[in-house]
Amino acid sequence: MITESLRDARTALLADASVQGGAFGAALAEALDTNLRKLFEELGPRVPSALVALGSYGRGELCPGSDIDVLLLHDARGRKRNDVGPLAEQLWYPLWDAGFVTGHGTRTVKESVTLADEDLDARTAFLDARAVAGDERRVEELVAKARDLARRRAPRVLQQLADAADRRRVKPGPVAEVLEPDLKEGAGGLRDIQALSWAAYALG
């Protein structure tokens, strides 16, 4: 079963001391890709759709406790939209049962771009998106539109990224100066590094 395969893959990676750092993140992302792609193909979706990896999963930079951010990107209209929810649950449940925490959603390309225009976290997530299974052209369309949006909204995006960096300096504080640093959200941590690439998209 997919659940057991996902659980076993993560357990094996955690037990292998030779796989650390970036290699661990890439290996765990690959294991997720393999199992989720197999599951997607087994389900044989009846709606035009794609399974999309976002955030650290999309970048292949997973840590042992990372959330798995996934999106079911679809183009279902009318009655076919009723098939989207059950399909999504069939994709998410094996992740939950295997002990992963997910950030998940189901949207069309248009809905995703609208959300990206309203929310910085969504905008940056779509900048790093990649296809896991299904219609890759649909995912390419989403990424292209998200990056175009970042360029068109460049002043706003850059200001939001700068404001977020300022807040991280106050709380949780600089990684190099606190006793128990937050390596992800702390100033000088992973989020600051990632923000540089997001700013680069905005600058073209």
mmCIF file of N, CA, C and O in Angstrom, residues 112-202:
data_model
loop_
_atom_site.group_PDB
_atom_site.id
_atom_site.type_symbol
_atom_site.label_atom_id
_atom_site.label_comp_id
_atom_site.label_asym_id
_atom_site.label_seq_id
_atom_site.Cartn_x
_atom_site.Cartn_y
_atom_site.Cartn_z
ATOM 1 N N SER A 112 -5.964 29.993 -8.446
ATOM 2 C CA SER A 112 -4.636 30.048 -7.828
ATOM 3 C C SER A 112 -3.987 31.405 -8.057
ATOM 4 O O SER A 112 -3.379 31.969 -7.139
ATOM 5 N N VAL A 113 -4.099 31.950 -9.265
ATOM 6 C CA VAL A 113 -3.494 33.245 -9.572
ATOM 7 C C VAL A 113 -4.201 34.351 -8.791
ATOM 8 O O VAL A 113 -3.551 35.287 -8.298
ATOM 9 N N THR A 114 -5.511 34.245 -8.656
ATOM 10 C CA THR A 114 -6.253 35.229 -7.856
ATOM 11 C C THR A 114 -5.778 35.209 -6.410
ATOM 12 O O THR A 114 -5.566 36.264 -5.793
ATOM 13 N N LEU A 115 -5.603 34.016 -5.852
ATOM 14 C CA LEU A 115 -5.105 33.890 -4.483
ATOM 15 C C LEU A 115 -3.697 34.460 -4.379
ATOM 16 O O LEU A 115 -3.366 35.157 -3.405
ATOM 17 N N ALA A 116 -2.852 34.181 -5.368
ATOM 18 C CA ALA A 116 -1.473 34.668 -5.352
ATOM 19 C C ALA A 116 -1.418 36.189 -5.354
ATOM 20 O O ALA A 116 -0.508 36.788 -4.769
ATOM 21 N N ASP A 117 -2.390 36.817 -6.002
ATOM 22 C CA ASP A 117 -2.413 38.281 -6.056
ATOM 23 C C ASP A 117 -2.820 38.887 -4.723
ATOM 24 O O ASP A 117 -2.564 40.064 -4.461
ATOM 25 N N GLU A 118 -3.448 38.074 -3.875
ATOM 26 C CA GLU A 118 -3.942 38.571 -2.591
ATOM 27 C C GLU A 118 -3.042 38.198 -1.419
ATOM 28 O O GLU A 118 -3.048 38.873 -0.391
ATOM 29 N N ASP A 119 -2.267 37.123 -1.570
ATOM 30 C CA ASP A 119 -1.560 36.562 -0.425
ATOM 31 C C ASP A 119 -0.099 36.288 -0.784
ATOM 32 O O ASP A 119 0.194 35.552 -1.736
ATOM 33 N N LEU A 120 0.836 36.856 -0.019
ATOM 34 C CA LEU A 120 2.265 36.705 -0.306
ATOM 35 C C LEU A 120 2.708 35.255 -0.201
ATOM 36 O O LEU A 120 3.477 34.766 -1.047
ATOM 37 N N ASP A 121 2.256 34.534 0.813
ATOM 38 C CA ASP A 121 2.682 33.142 0.979
ATOM 39 C C ASP A 121 2.253 32.287 -0.213
ATOM 40 O O ASP A 121 3.011 31.428 -0.684
ATOM 41 N N ALA A 122 1.028 32.515 -0.695
ATOM 42 C CA ALA A 122 0.557 31.769 -1.860
ATOM 43 C C ALA A 122 1.371 32.135 -3.085
ATOM 44 O O ALA A 122 1.755 31.266 -3.882
ATOM 45 N N ARG A 123 1.666 33.432 -3.244
ATOM 46 C CA ARG A 123 2.428 33.879 -4.411
ATOM 47 C C ARG A 123 3.803 33.223 -4.446
ATOM 48 O O ARG A 123 4.243 32.711 -5.467
ATOM 49 N N THR A 124 4.495 33.215 -3.316
ATOM 50 C CA THR A 124 5.837 32.627 -3.290
ATOM 51 C C THR A 124 5.780 31.109 -3.455
ATOM 52 O O THR A 124 6.680 30.520 -4.061
ATOM 53 N N ALA A 125 4.733 30.477 -2.938
ATOM 54 C CA ALA A 125 4.596 29.026 -3.093
ATOM 55 C C ALA A 125 4.473 28.650 -4.564
ATOM 56 O O ALA A 125 5.087 27.673 -5.027
ATOM 57 N N PHE A 126 3.706 29.413 -5.330
ATOM 58 C CA PHE A 126 3.506 29.091 -6.736
ATOM 59 C C PHE A 126 4.758 29.380 -7.571
ATOM 60 O O PHE A 126 4.943 28.785 -8.630
ATOM 61 N N LEU A 127 5.609 30.275 -7.094
ATOM 62 C CA LEU A 127 6.857 30.544 -7.816
ATOM 63 C C LEU A 127 7.753 29.311 -7.843
ATOM 64 O O LEU A 127 8.517 29.109 -8.789
ATOM 65 N N ASP A 128 7.667 28.490 -6.800
ATOM 66 C CA ASP A 128 8.515 27.297 -6.679
ATOM 67 C C ASP A 128 7.775 26.009 -7.045
ATOM 68 O O ASP A 128 8.280 24.917 -6.797
ATOM 69 N N ALA A 129 6.591 26.123 -7.627
ATOM 70 C CA ALA A 129 5.770 24.942 -7.892
ATOM 71 C C ALA A 129 6.377 24.070 -8.991
ATOM 72 O O ALA A 129 7.072 24.555 -9.886
ATOM 73 N N ARG A 130 6.090 22.776 -8.898
ATOM 74 C CA ARG A 130 6.483 21.847 -9.969
ATOM 75 C C ARG A 130 5.478 20.698 -10.023
ATOM 76 O O ARG A 130 4.816 20.373 -9.029
ATOM 77 N N ALA A 131 5.380 20.099 -11.181
ATOM 78 C CA ALA A 131 4.428 19.006 -11.388
ATOM 79 C C ALA A 131 4.967 17.709 -10.805
ATOM 80 O O ALA A 131 6.141 17.382 -10.963
ATOM 81 N N VAL A 132 4.095 16.971 -10.123
ATOM 82 C CA VAL A 132 4.417 15.625 -9.645
ATOM 83 C C VAL A 132 3.762 14.593 -10.554
ATOM 84 O O VAL A 132 4.373 13.598 -10.937
ATOM 85 N N ALA A 133 2.500 14.823 -10.910
ATOM 86 C CA ALA A 133 1.764 13.881 -11.749
ATOM 87 C C ALA A 133 0.665 14.625 -12.485
ATOM 88 O O ALA A 133 0.256 15.715 -12.094
ATOM 89 N N GLY A 134 0.193 14.017 -13.561
ATOM 90 C CA GLY A 134 -0.910 14.624 -14.297
ATOM 91 C C GLY A 134 -0.443 15.561 -15.392
ATOM 92 O O GLY A 134 0.642 15.403 -15.958
ATOM 93 N N ASP A 135 -1.273 16.543 -15.701
ATOM 94 C CA ASP A 135 -1.076 17.451 -16.829
ATOM 95 C C ASP A 135 0.002 18.494 -16.521
ATOM 96 O O ASP A 135 -0.271 19.508 -15.881
ATOM 97 N N GLU A 136 1.222 18.252 -16.991
ATOM 98 C CA GLU A 136 2.331 19.164 -16.710
ATOM 99 C C GLU A 136 2.113 20.530 -17.339
ATOM 100 O O GLU A 136 2.572 21.545 -16.802
ATOM 101 N N ARG A 137 1.448 20.582 -18.479
ATOM 102 C CA ARG A 137 1.212 21.877 -19.134
ATOM 103 C C ARG A 137 0.368 22.792 -18.252
ATOM 104 O O ARG A 137 0.565 24.009 -18.265
ATOM 105 N N ARG A 138 -0.539 22.213 -17.508
ATOM 106 C CA ARG A 138 -1.374 23.006 -16.601
ATOM 107 C C ARG A 138 -0.507 23.629 -15.500
ATOM 108 O O ARG A 138 -0.699 24.785 -15.114
ATOM 109 N N VAL A 139 0.455 22.869 -15.003
ATOM 110 C CA VAL A 139 1.351 23.374 -13.963
ATOM 111 C C VAL A 139 2.277 24.444 -14.538
ATOM 112 O O VAL A 139 2.532 25.471 -13.899
ATOM 113 N N GLU A 140 2.781 24.222 -15.737
ATOM 114 C CA GLU A 140 3.626 25.224 -16.388
ATOM 115 C C GLU A 140 2.875 26.531 -16.574
ATOM 116 O O GLU A 140 3.444 27.623 -16.419
ATOM 117 N N GLU A 141 1.594 26.443 -16.899
ATOM 118 C CA GLU A 141 0.772 27.644 -17.050
ATOM 119 C C GLU A 141 0.663 28.391 -15.721
ATOM 120 O O GLU A 141 0.789 29.620 -15.672
ATOM 121 N N LEU A 142 0.438 27.656 -14.638
ATOM 122 C CA LEU A 142 0.337 28.275 -13.322
ATOM 123 C C LEU A 142 1.639 28.976 -12.940
ATOM 124 O O LEU A 142 1.621 30.131 -12.501
ATOM 125 N N VAL A 143 2.762 28.291 -13.111
ATOM 126 C CA VAL A 143 4.052 28.870 -12.736
ATOM 127 C C VAL A 143 4.346 30.112 -13.576
ATOM 128 O O VAL A 143 4.801 31.134 -13.058
ATOM 129 N N ALA A 144 4.079 30.034 -14.872
ATOM 130 C CA ALA A 144 4.333 31.177 -15.752
ATOM 131 C C ALA A 144 3.493 32.381 -15.338
ATOM 132 O O ALA A 144 3.983 33.518 -15.304
ATOM 133 N N LYS A 145 2.237 32.139 -15.006
ATOM 134 C CA LYS A 145 1.364 33.246 -14.615
ATOM 135 C C LYS A 145 1.754 33.799 -13.253
ATOM 136 O O LYS A 145 1.671 35.010 -13.025
ATOM 137 N N ALA A 146 2.191 32.926 -12.343
ATOM 138 C CA ALA A 146 2.628 33.384 -11.018
ATOM 139 C C ALA A 146 3.882 34.248 -11.135
ATOM 140 O O ALA A 146 4.007 35.289 -10.471
ATOM 141 N N ARG A 147 4.803 33.847 -11.989
ATOM 142 C CA ARG A 147 6.041 34.611 -12.151
ATOM 143 C C ARG A 147 5.771 35.923 -12.878
ATOM 144 O O ARG A 147 6.385 36.960 -12.566
ATOM 145 N N ASP A 148 4.867 35.900 -13.846
ATOM 146 C CA ASP A 148 4.485 37.139 -14.524
ATOM 147 C C ASP A 148 3.813 38.094 -13.538
ATOM 148 O O ASP A 148 4.065 39.313 -13.565
ATOM 149 N N LEU A 149 2.972 37.544 -12.669
ATOM 150 C CA LEU A 149 2.318 38.366 -11.660
ATOM 151 C C LEU A 149 3.335 38.998 -10.726
ATOM 152 O O LEU A 149 3.227 40.177 -10.368
ATOM 153 N N ALA A 150 4.351 38.225 -10.320
ATOM 154 C CA ALA A 150 5.398 38.761 -9.446
ATOM 155 C C ALA A 150 6.121 39.925 -10.108
ATOM 156 O O ALA A 150 6.442 40.926 -9.450
ATOM 157 N N ARG A 151 6.378 39.814 -11.410
ATOM 158 C CA ARG A 151 7.042 40.911 -12.124
ATOM 159 C C ARG A 151 6.142 42.134 -12.209
ATOM 160 O O ARG A 151 6.593 43.269 -12.027
ATOM 161 N N ARG A 152 4.858 41.919 -12.487
ATOM 162 C CA ARG A 152 3.929 43.045 -12.611
ATOM 163 C C ARG A 152 3.665 43.720 -11.266
ATOM 164 O O ARG A 152 3.334 44.898 -11.215
ATOM 165 N N ARG A 153 3.811 42.971 -10.210
ATOM 166 C CA ARG A 153 3.579 43.513 -8.863
ATOM 167 C C ARG A 153 4.906 43.740 -8.127
ATOM 168 O O ARG A 153 4.942 43.743 -6.902
ATOM 169 N N ALA A 154 5.971 43.905 -8.868
ATOM 170 C CA ALA A 154 7.312 43.949 -8.279
ATOM 171 C C ALA A 154 7.449 44.905 -7.096
ATOM 172 O O ALA A 154 7.960 44.503 -6.037
ATOM 173 N N PRO A 155 7.026 46.174 -7.181
ATOM 174 C CA PRO A 155 7.193 47.061 -6.026
ATOM 175 C C PRO A 155 6.499 46.526 -4.771
ATOM 176 O O PRO A 155 7.070 46.563 -3.674
ATOM 177 N N ARG A 156 5.279 46.001 -4.953
ATOM 178 C CA ARG A 156 4.544 45.462 -3.810
ATOM 179 C C ARG A 156 5.224 44.219 -3.253
ATOM 180 O O ARG A 156 5.382 44.069 -2.048
ATOM 181 N N VAL A 157 5.642 43.321 -4.152
ATOM 182 C CA VAL A 157 6.286 42.080 -3.722
ATOM 183 C C VAL A 157 7.564 42.364 -2.948
ATOM 184 O O VAL A 157 7.807 41.809 -1.865
ATOM 185 N N LEU A 158 8.399 43.249 -3.484
ATOM 186 C CA LEU A 158 9.670 43.565 -2.825
ATOM 187 C C LEU A 158 9.446 44.209 -1.463
ATOM 188 O O LEU A 158 10.160 43.908 -0.502
ATOM 189 N N GLN A 159 8.437 45.075 -1.370
ATOM 190 C CA GLN A 159 8.145 45.709 -0.088
ATOM 191 C C GLN A 159 7.635 44.686 0.928
ATOM 192 O O GLN A 159 8.019 44.706 2.106
ATOM 193 N N GLN A 160 6.779 43.769 0.473
ATOM 194 C CA GLN A 160 6.263 42.736 1.370
ATOM 195 C C GLN A 160 7.385 41.825 1.860
ATOM 196 O O GLN A 160 7.416 41.442 3.035
ATOM 197 N N LEU A 161 8.298 41.476 0.976
ATOM 198 C CA LEU A 161 9.425 40.633 1.377
ATOM 199 C C LEU A 161 10.321 41.360 2.373
ATOM 200 O O LEU A 161 10.800 40.768 3.348
ATOM 201 N N ALA A 162 10.540 42.659 2.143
ATOM 202 C CA ALA A 162 11.364 43.452 3.060
ATOM 203 C C ALA A 162 10.686 43.577 4.417
ATOM 204 O O ALA A 162 11.345 43.469 5.465
ATOM 205 N N ASP A 163 9.386 43.809 4.417
ATOM 206 C CA ASP A 163 8.642 43.933 5.674
ATOM 207 C C ASP A 163 8.694 42.625 6.470
ATOM 208 O O ASP A 163 8.854 42.639 7.698
ATOM 209 N N ALA A 164 8.554 41.498 5.754
ATOM 210 C CA ALA A 164 8.607 40.198 6.420
ATOM 211 C C ALA A 164 9.987 39.961 7.033
ATOM 212 O O ALA A 164 10.109 39.422 8.140
ATOM 213 N N ALA A 165 11.033 40.387 6.319
ATOM 214 C CA ALA A 165 12.393 40.234 6.849
ATOM 215 C C ALA A 165 12.582 41.083 8.102
ATOM 216 O O ALA A 165 13.220 40.639 9.072
ATOM 217 N N ASP A 166 12.020 42.290 8.107
ATOM 218 C CA ASP A 166 12.113 43.152 9.289
ATOM 219 C C ASP A 166 11.420 42.512 10.485
ATOM 220 O O ASP A 166 11.928 42.565 11.615
ATOM 221 N N ARG A 167 10.263 41.899 10.239
ATOM 222 C CA ARG A 167 9.540 41.251 11.339
ATOM 223 C C ARG A 167 10.330 40.072 11.892
ATOM 224 O O ARG A 167 10.315 39.825 13.100
ATOM 225 N N ARG A 168 11.035 39.351 11.024
ATOM 226 C CA ARG A 168 11.823 38.203 11.494
ATOM 227 C C ARG A 168 12.989 38.644 12.380
ATOM 228 O O ARG A 168 13.411 37.902 13.261
ATOM 229 N N ARG A 169 13.498 39.850 12.155
ATOM 230 C CA ARG A 169 14.593 40.342 13.003
ATOM 231 C C ARG A 169 14.106 40.606 14.426
ATOM 232 O O ARG A 169 14.853 40.469 15.391
ATOM 233 N N VAL A 170 12.822 40.984 14.539
ATOM 234 C CA VAL A 170 12.239 41.254 15.853
ATOM 235 C C VAL A 170 11.802 39.947 16.511
ATOM 236 O O VAL A 170 12.092 39.696 17.685
ATOM 237 N N LYS A 171 11.115 39.121 15.762
ATOM 238 C CA LYS A 171 10.635 37.834 16.273
ATOM 239 C C LYS A 171 10.562 36.862 15.114
ATOM 240 O O LYS A 171 9.933 37.181 14.105
ATOM 241 N N PRO A 172 11.227 35.734 15.227
ATOM 242 C CA PRO A 172 11.904 35.135 16.391
ATOM 243 C C PRO A 172 13.308 35.645 16.675
ATOM 244 O O PRO A 172 13.931 35.196 17.629
ATOM 245 N N GLY A 173 13.849 36.541 15.855
ATOM 246 C CA GLY A 173 15.160 37.094 16.129
ATOM 247 C C GLY A 173 16.243 36.493 15.250
ATOM 248 O O GLY A 173 16.027 35.496 14.547
ATOM 249 N N PRO A 174 17.444 37.087 15.281
ATOM 250 C CA PRO A 174 18.554 36.607 14.451
ATOM 251 C C PRO A 174 19.018 35.203 14.833
ATOM 252 O O PRO A 174 19.214 34.914 16.017
ATOM 253 N N VAL A 175 19.210 34.374 13.843
ATOM 254 C CA VAL A 175 19.662 33.005 14.066
ATOM 255 C C VAL A 175 20.991 32.977 14.821
ATOM 256 O O VAL A 175 21.210 32.122 15.689
ATOM 257 N N ALA A 176 21.873 33.920 14.516
ATOM 258 C CA ALA A 176 23.216 33.898 15.100
ATOM 259 C C ALA A 176 23.278 34.448 16.517
ATOM 260 O O ALA A 176 24.321 34.361 17.165
ATOM 261 N N GLU A 177 22.156 34.995 17.021
ATOM 262 C CA GLU A 177 22.227 35.697 18.292
ATOM 263 C C GLU A 177 21.330 35.149 19.391
ATOM 264 O O GLU A 177 21.401 35.629 20.520
ATOM 265 N N VAL A 178 20.482 34.183 19.078
ATOM 266 C CA VAL A 178 19.566 33.670 20.103
ATOM 267 C C VAL A 178 19.999 32.275 20.533
ATOM 268 O O VAL A 178 20.638 31.532 19.776
ATOM 269 N N LEU A 179 19.626 31.907 21.750
ATOM 270 C CA LEU A 179 20.059 30.637 22.329
ATOM 271 C C LEU A 179 19.447 29.442 21.609
ATOM 272 O O LEU A 179 20.118 28.423 21.384
ATOM 273 N N GLU A 180 18.160 29.548 21.246
ATOM 274 C CA GLU A 180 17.479 28.474 20.519
ATOM 275 C C GLU A 180 16.957 29.048 19.205
ATOM 276 O O GLU A 180 15.784 29.421 19.097
ATOM 277 N N PRO A 181 17.811 29.128 18.194
ATOM 278 C CA PRO A 181 17.429 29.793 16.945
ATOM 279 C C PRO A 181 16.364 29.037 16.163
ATOM 280 O O PRO A 181 16.316 27.805 16.187
ATOM 281 N N ASP A 182 15.513 29.803 15.495
ATOM 282 C CA ASP A 182 14.530 29.247 14.567
ATOM 283 C C ASP A 182 15.189 29.267 13.189
ATOM 284 O O ASP A 182 15.267 30.306 12.547
ATOM 285 N N LEU A 183 15.678 28.122 12.750
ATOM 286 C CA LEU A 183 16.471 28.065 11.527
ATOM 287 C C LEU A 183 15.659 28.379 10.275
ATOM 288 O O LEU A 183 16.221 28.780 9.257
ATOM 289 N N LYS A 184 14.342 28.233 10.367
ATOM 290 C CA LYS A 184 13.504 28.533 9.209
ATOM 291 C C LYS A 184 13.079 29.997 9.190
ATOM 292 O O LYS A 184 13.310 30.709 8.219
ATOM 293 N N GLU A 185 12.474 30.456 10.284
ATOM 294 C CA GLU A 185 11.880 31.786 10.303
ATOM 295 C C GLU A 185 12.780 32.853 10.909
ATOM 296 O O GLU A 185 12.506 34.044 10.774
ATOM 297 N N GLY A 186 13.854 32.464 11.569
ATOM 298 C CA GLY A 186 14.733 33.445 12.190
ATOM 299 C C GLY A 186 15.464 34.284 11.156
ATOM 300 O O GLY A 186 15.712 33.851 10.025
ATOM 301 N N ALA A 187 15.808 35.516 11.539
ATOM 302 C CA ALA A 187 16.553 36.404 10.641
ATOM 303 C C ALA A 187 17.896 35.770 10.301
ATOM 304 O O ALA A 187 18.626 35.329 11.186
ATOM 305 N N GLY A 188 18.214 35.714 9.016
ATOM 306 C CA GLY A 188 19.420 35.044 8.576
ATOM 307 C C GLY A 188 19.242 33.560 8.341
ATOM 308 O O GLY A 188 20.199 32.853 8.025
ATOM 309 N N GLY A 189 18.012 33.074 8.481
ATOM 310 C CA GLY A 189 17.723 31.654 8.302
ATOM 311 C C GLY A 189 17.235 31.330 6.898
ATOM 312 O O GLY A 189 17.425 32.092 5.955
ATOM 313 N N LEU A 190 16.579 30.180 6.788
ATOM 314 C CA LEU A 190 16.169 29.681 5.483
ATOM 315 C C LEU A 190 15.213 30.619 4.765
ATOM 316 O O LEU A 190 15.305 30.802 3.543
ATOM 317 N N ARG A 191 14.280 31.210 5.504
ATOM 318 C CA ARG A 191 13.295 32.077 4.855
ATOM 319 C C ARG A 191 13.949 33.297 4.219
ATOM 320 O O ARG A 191 13.550 33.729 3.128
ATOM 321 N N ASP A 192 14.977 33.833 4.854
ATOM 322 C CA ASP A 192 15.683 34.972 4.264
ATOM 323 C C ASP A 192 16.405 34.554 2.984
ATOM 324 O O ASP A 192 16.447 35.314 2.001
ATOM 325 N N ILE A 193 16.978 33.358 2.980
ATOM 326 C CA ILE A 193 17.666 32.863 1.786
ATOM 327 C C ILE A 193 16.674 32.667 0.644
ATOM 328 O O ILE A 193 16.908 33.071 -0.501
ATOM 329 N N GLN A 194 15.523 32.064 0.959
ATOM 330 C CA GLN A 194 14.504 31.831 -0.064
ATOM 331 C C GLN A 194 13.946 33.140 -0.606
ATOM 332 O O GLN A 194 13.629 33.251 -1.801
ATOM 333 N N ALA A 195 13.849 34.157 0.257
ATOM 334 C CA ALA A 195 13.297 35.439 -0.169
ATOM 335 C C ALA A 195 14.147 36.077 -1.271
ATOM 336 O O ALA A 195 13.628 36.837 -2.100
ATOM 337 N N LEU A 196 15.428 35.775 -1.290
ATOM 338 C CA LEU A 196 16.291 36.329 -2.337
ATOM 339 C C LEU A 196 15.869 35.818 -3.723
ATOM 340 O O LEU A 196 15.846 36.588 -4.690
ATOM 341 N N SER A 197 15.536 34.545 -3.823
ATOM 342 C CA SER A 197 15.116 34.014 -5.119
ATOM 343 C C SER A 197 13.739 34.549 -5.492
ATOM 344 O O SER A 197 13.473 34.820 -6.667
ATOM 345 N N TRP A 198 12.858 34.731 -4.498
ATOM 346 C CA TRP A 198 11.534 35.290 -4.803
ATOM 347 C C TRP A 198 11.653 36.730 -5.295
ATOM 348 O O TRP A 198 10.956 37.145 -6.209
ATOM 349 N N ALA A 199 12.565 37.485 -4.680
ATOM 350 C CA ALA A 199 12.809 38.849 -5.142
ATOM 351 C C ALA A 199 13.353 38.848 -6.563
ATOM 352 O O ALA A 199 13.015 39.720 -7.376
ATOM 353 N N ALA A 200 14.190 37.859 -6.880
ATOM 354 C CA ALA A 200 14.754 37.776 -8.223
ATOM 355 C C ALA A 200 13.664 37.563 -9.264
ATOM 356 O O ALA A 200 13.724 38.126 -10.364
ATOM 357 N N TYR A 201 12.656 36.756 -8.944
ATOM 358 C CA TYR A 201 11.532 36.584 -9.868
ATOM 359 C C TYR A 201 10.813 37.908 -10.091
ATOM 360 O O TYR A 201 10.424 38.242 -11.217
ATOM 361 N N ALA A 202 10.622 38.663 -9.032
ATOM 362 C CA ALA A 202 9.946 39.952 -9.148
ATOM 363 C C ALA A 202 10.744 40.935 -10.008
ATOM 364 O O ALA A 202 10.176 41.741 -10.743
#
